[in-house]
Amino acid sequence: QVQVVESGGGLAQPGGSLRLSCAASGSFWGIHAMGWYRTPPGKERQFVAVTSSGNSPNYADSVKGRFTVSRDNAKNTVYLQMNSLKPEDTAVYSCYVRYSEGDVRYEYWGQGTLVTVSS
């Protein structure tokens, strides 16, 4: 099983920046990918960014060029640097972990941290 601790959310002005972090812990054998999803008010959860072993980071078109995802494998921690924020970025941002226990792979989403972009 896996647990995550998410932090860094808050209020930002349009054009501002925030940095999210997520630290994973648990009894898993290994983590294959970590990243971020978001749930805007009244909408379904959507993909934002992910980084996985042996692959370059992948981003949703809506955040490409503005957001940067990075991972510290030794600390099982993923970060999301968000620049040039827009009101449309307002959402609950959830940490995503794809991990394995033995030969079984699982996906997990954290409870999320709220990001509000408003003037």
Coordinates of N, CA and C in Angstrom, one line a residue:
Q1 N 0.8 -1.2 0.0 CA 0.0 0.0 0.0 C 0.9 1.2 0.0
V2 N 0.3 2.4 -0.4 CA 1.0 3.6 -0.5 C 0.3 4.7 0.2
Q3 N 1.0 5.6 0.8 CA 0.4 6.9 1.3 C 1.2 8.0 0.7
V4 N 0.5 9.2 0.6 CA 1.2 10.4 0.1 C 0.8 11.6 1.0
V5 N 1.8 12.5 1.0 CA 1.6 13.8 1.7 C 1.8 14.8 0.7
E6 N 0.8 15.6 0.4 CA 0.8 16.7 -0.6 C 0.8 18.0 0.1
S7 N 1.5 19.0 -0.5 CA 1.6 20.3 0.0 C 1.9 21.3 -1.1
G8 N 1.8 22.6 -0.7 CA 2.2 23.7 -1.6 C 1.0 24.4 -2.3
G9 N -0.2 23.9 -2.1 CA -1.3 24.7 -2.6 C -1.6 26.0 -1.9
G10 N -2.4 26.8 -2.5 CA -2.8 28.1 -2.0 C -3.3 29.0 -3.0
L11 N -3.3 30.3 -2.7 CA -3.9 31.3 -3.6 C -2.7 32.0 -4.3
A12 N -2.9 32.2 -5.6 CA -2.0 32.9 -6.5 C -2.7 33.8 -7.4
Q13 N -2.1 34.9 -7.8 CA -2.6 35.8 -8.8 C -2.3 35.2 -10.2
P14 N -3.2 35.6 -11.2 CA -2.9 35.3 -12.6 C -1.4 35.7 -12.9
G15 N -0.7 34.8 -13.6 CA 0.7 35.1 -13.9 C 1.7 34.7 -12.8
G16 N 1.2 34.3 -11.6 CA 2.0 34.0 -10.5 C 2.5 32.5 -10.6
S17 N 3.1 32.1 -9.5 CA 3.7 30.8 -9.5 C 3.4 30.1 -8.1
L18 N 3.4 28.8 -8.2 CA 3.3 27.9 -7.0 C 4.1 26.7 -7.3
R19 N 4.6 26.0 -6.2 CA 5.3 24.8 -6.3 C 4.6 23.8 -5.4
L20 N 4.2 22.7 -6.0 CA 3.6 21.6 -5.2 C 4.6 20.5 -5.0
S21 N 4.4 19.8 -3.9 CA 5.3 18.6 -3.6 C 4.4 17.5 -3.1
C22 N 4.9 16.2 -3.3 CA 4.2 15.0 -2.9 C 5.2 14.0 -2.5
A23 N 5.2 13.5 -1.3 CA 6.1 12.5 -0.8 C 5.3 11.2 -0.6
A24 N 5.7 10.1 -1.2 CA 5.1 8.8 -1.1 C 5.8 7.9 -0.1
S25 N 5.0 7.1 0.6 CA 5.6 6.1 1.5 C 4.7 4.9 1.6
G26 N 5.2 3.8 2.0 CA 4.4 2.6 2.1 C 5.2 1.3 2.0
S27 N 4.5 0.2 1.8 CA 5.2 -1.1 1.7 C 5.4 -1.6 0.2
F28 N 5.2 -0.7 -0.7 CA 5.4 -1.1 -2.1 C 6.8 -1.5 -2.5
W29 N 6.9 -2.4 -3.5 CA 8.2 -2.8 -4.0 C 8.9 -1.7 -4.7
G30 N 8.2 -1.0 -5.5 CA 8.8 0.1 -6.3 C 7.8 1.0 -6.9
I31 N 8.2 2.2 -7.2 CA 7.4 3.2 -7.9 C 7.8 3.3 -9.3
H32 N 6.8 3.2 -10.2 CA 7.1 3.3 -11.7 C 6.9 4.7 -12.2
A33 N 5.9 5.4 -11.7 CA 5.7 6.7 -12.2 C 5.0 7.6 -11.1
M34 N 5.3 8.9 -11.1 CA 4.6 9.8 -10.2 C 4.3 11.0 -11.0
G35 N 3.2 11.7 -10.6 CA 2.8 12.9 -11.3 C 1.6 13.6 -10.6
W36 N 0.8 14.3 -11.4 CA -0.2 15.1 -10.9 C -1.5 15.1 -11.8
Y37 N -2.6 15.0 -11.2 CA -3.9 15.2 -11.8 C -4.6 16.4 -11.1
R38 N -5.6 16.9 -11.7 CA -6.4 18.0 -11.1 C -7.9 17.9 -11.4
T39 N -8.6 18.4 -10.4 CA -10.1 18.3 -10.5 C -10.6 19.8 -10.4
P40 N -10.9 20.4 -11.5 CA -11.5 21.8 -11.4 C -12.9 21.7 -10.8
P41 N -13.4 22.8 -10.2 CA -14.7 22.8 -9.6 C -15.8 22.4 -10.6
G42 N -16.6 21.4 -10.2 CA -17.7 20.9 -11.0 C -17.3 20.1 -12.2
K43 N -16.0 19.7 -12.3 CA -15.6 18.9 -13.4 C -14.9 17.6 -13.0
E44 N -14.6 16.7 -13.9 CA -14.0 15.5 -13.6 C -12.5 15.6 -13.5
R45 N -11.9 14.6 -12.9 CA -10.4 14.7 -12.7 C -9.7 14.5 -14.1
Q46 N -8.7 15.3 -14.3 CA -8.0 15.3 -15.6 C -6.5 15.2 -15.4
F47 N -5.8 14.7 -16.3 CA -4.4 14.5 -16.3 C -3.7 15.9 -16.4
V48 N -2.6 16.0 -15.7 CA -1.7 17.2 -15.8 C -0.3 16.9 -16.2
A49 N 0.4 16.1 -15.5 CA 1.8 15.8 -15.8 C 2.2 14.5 -15.1
V50 N 3.2 13.8 -15.7 CA 3.7 12.6 -15.1 C 5.1 12.4 -15.5
T51 N 5.9 11.8 -14.7 CA 7.3 11.4 -15.0 C 7.4 9.9 -14.6
S52 N 8.1 9.1 -15.4 CA 8.2 7.7 -15.2 C 9.7 7.3 -15.6
S53 N 10.1 6.1 -15.0 CA 11.4 5.7 -15.3 C 11.6 5.4 -16.7
G54 N 12.7 5.9 -17.3 CA 13.1 5.6 -18.6 C 12.4 6.4 -19.7
N55 N 11.6 7.4 -19.2 CA 10.8 8.2 -20.2 C 10.9 9.7 -19.8
S56 N 10.7 10.5 -20.8 CA 10.7 12.0 -20.6 C 9.4 12.3 -19.9
P57 N 9.3 13.4 -19.2 CA 8.0 13.9 -18.6 C 7.0 14.1 -19.7
N58 N 5.7 13.9 -19.3 CA 4.6 14.1 -20.2 C 3.7 15.1 -19.6
Y59 N 3.1 16.0 -20.4 CA 2.3 17.1 -20.0 C 1.0 17.1 -20.8
A60 N -0.1 17.6 -20.1 CA -1.3 17.9 -20.8 C -1.0 19.2 -21.6
D61 N -1.7 19.3 -22.8 CA -1.4 20.4 -23.7 C -1.7 21.7 -23.0
S62 N -2.7 21.7 -22.1 CA -3.1 23.0 -21.4 C -2.1 23.6 -20.5
V63 N -1.1 22.8 -20.1 CA -0.1 23.2 -19.1 C 1.3 23.2 -19.7
K64 N 1.5 22.7 -20.9 CA 2.8 22.5 -21.5 C 3.4 23.9 -21.7
G65 N 4.7 24.0 -21.3 CA 5.4 25.3 -21.4 C 5.3 26.1 -20.1
R66 N 4.3 25.8 -19.3 CA 4.1 26.6 -18.1 C 4.4 25.8 -16.8
F67 N 4.1 24.5 -16.8 CA 4.3 23.6 -15.7 C 5.5 22.7 -15.9
T68 N 6.3 22.4 -14.8 CA 7.4 21.5 -14.9 C 7.3 20.4 -13.8
V69 N 7.3 19.2 -14.2 CA 7.2 18.1 -13.2 C 8.6 17.5 -13.0
S70 N 9.0 17.2 -11.8 CA 10.3 16.6 -11.5 C 10.1 15.6 -10.4
R71 N 11.1 14.7 -10.3 CA 11.0 13.7 -9.3 C 12.4 13.4 -8.6
D72 N 12.3 13.2 -7.3 CA 13.5 12.8 -6.6 C 13.2 11.3 -6.2
N73 N 13.9 10.4 -7.0 CA 13.6 9.0 -6.8 C 14.1 8.5 -5.4
A74 N 15.2 9.0 -4.9 CA 15.6 8.6 -3.6 C 14.7 8.9 -2.5
K75 N 13.9 10.0 -2.6 CA 13.0 10.4 -1.6 C 11.5 10.1 -1.9
N76 N 11.3 9.4 -3.1 CA 9.9 9.1 -3.5 C 9.1 10.3 -3.5
T77 N 9.6 11.4 -4.1 CA 8.9 12.7 -4.0 C 8.8 13.2 -5.5
V78 N 7.6 13.8 -5.8 CA 7.4 14.4 -7.0 C 7.0 15.9 -6.8
Y79 N 7.4 16.8 -7.7 CA 7.2 18.2 -7.6 C 6.5 18.7 -8.8
L80 N 5.7 19.8 -8.7 CA 5.1 20.4 -9.8 C 5.3 21.9 -9.7
Q81 N 6.2 22.4 -10.5 CA 6.4 23.9 -10.6 C 5.5 24.5 -11.5
M82 N 4.6 25.4 -11.1 CA 3.5 26.0 -11.9 C 3.8 27.5 -12.0
N83 N 4.1 27.9 -13.3 CA 4.4 29.2 -13.6 C 3.3 29.8 -14.5
S84 N 3.2 31.1 -14.7 CA 2.2 31.7 -15.5 C 0.8 31.2 -15.3
L85 N 0.5 31.2 -14.0 CA -0.8 30.6 -13.7 C -2.0 31.4 -14.2
K86 N -3.0 30.6 -14.6 CA -4.3 31.2 -15.2 C -5.4 30.9 -14.3
P87 N -6.5 31.6 -14.3 CA -7.7 31.3 -13.5 C -8.2 29.9 -13.8
E88 N -8.0 29.4 -15.1 CA -8.5 28.1 -15.5 C -7.7 27.0 -14.8
D89 N -6.5 27.3 -14.2 CA -5.8 26.3 -13.4 C -6.3 26.0 -12.0
T90 N -7.3 26.8 -11.6 CA -7.9 26.6 -10.3 C -8.5 25.2 -10.2
A91 N -8.0 24.4 -9.2 CA -8.5 23.0 -9.1 C -7.9 22.4 -7.8
V92 N -8.4 21.3 -7.4 CA -7.7 20.4 -6.4 C -6.7 19.6 -7.2
Y93 N -5.4 19.7 -6.8 CA -4.4 19.0 -7.5 C -4.0 17.8 -6.7
S94 N -4.1 16.6 -7.3 CA -3.9 15.3 -6.6 C -2.6 14.7 -7.1
C95 N -1.8 14.2 -6.2 CA -0.6 13.4 -6.5 C -1.0 12.0 -7.0
Y96 N -0.3 11.6 -8.1 CA -0.6 10.3 -8.7 C 0.7 9.5 -8.5
V97 N 0.5 8.2 -8.2 CA 1.5 7.2 -8.0 C 1.1 5.9 -8.7
R98 N 2.0 5.4 -9.5 CA 1.9 4.1 -10.1 C 3.0 3.2 -9.5
Y99 N 2.6 2.2 -8.8 CA 3.6 1.4 -8.0 C 3.2 -0.1 -8.1
S100 N 4.2 -0.9 -7.6 CA 4.0 -2.3 -7.6 C 4.2 -2.9 -6.3
E101 N 3.5 -4.0 -6.0 CA 3.7 -4.9 -4.9 C 3.9 -6.3 -5.4
G102 N 5.1 -6.8 -5.4 CA 5.3 -8.1 -6.1 C 5.2 -7.8 -7.6
D103 N 4.4 -8.6 -8.3 CA 4.2 -8.4 -9.8 C 2.9 -7.7 -10.1
V104 N 2.2 -7.2 -9.0 CA 1.0 -6.5 -9.2 C 1.2 -5.0 -9.2
R105 N 0.6 -4.3 -10.2 CA 0.8 -2.9 -10.3 C -0.5 -2.2 -9.9
Y106 N -0.4 -1.1 -9.2 CA -1.5 -0.3 -8.7 C -1.4 1.2 -9.1
E107 N -2.5 1.9 -9.1 CA -2.5 3.3 -9.3 C -3.2 3.9 -8.0
Y108 N -2.7 5.1 -7.6 CA -3.2 5.8 -6.4 C -3.2 7.3 -6.7
W109 N -4.3 7.9 -6.2 CA -4.4 9.4 -6.2 C -4.6 9.9 -4.8
G110 N -3.9 10.9 -4.4 CA -4.0 11.4 -3.1 C -5.3 12.3 -3.0
Q111 N -5.5 12.8 -1.8 CA -6.7 13.6 -1.5 C -6.6 15.0 -2.2
G112 N -5.4 15.5 -2.4 CA -5.3 16.7 -3.2 C -5.0 17.9 -2.3
T113 N -4.4 18.9 -3.0 CA -4.2 20.2 -2.4 C -4.8 21.3 -3.3
L114 N -5.5 22.3 -2.7 CA -6.3 23.2 -3.5 C -5.4 24.3 -4.0
V115 N -5.5 24.6 -5.3 CA -4.8 25.7 -5.9 C -5.9 26.7 -6.4
T116 N -5.9 27.9 -6.0 CA -6.8 28.9 -6.5 C -6.1 30.1 -7.1
V117 N -6.4 30.4 -8.4 CA -5.8 31.4 -9.1 C -6.9 32.5 -9.4
S118 N -6.7 33.7 -8.7 CA -7.7 34.7 -8.8 C -7.0 36.0 -8.5
S119 N -7.5 37.1 -9.1 CA -7.1 38.4 -8.9 C -7.9 39.1 -7.8

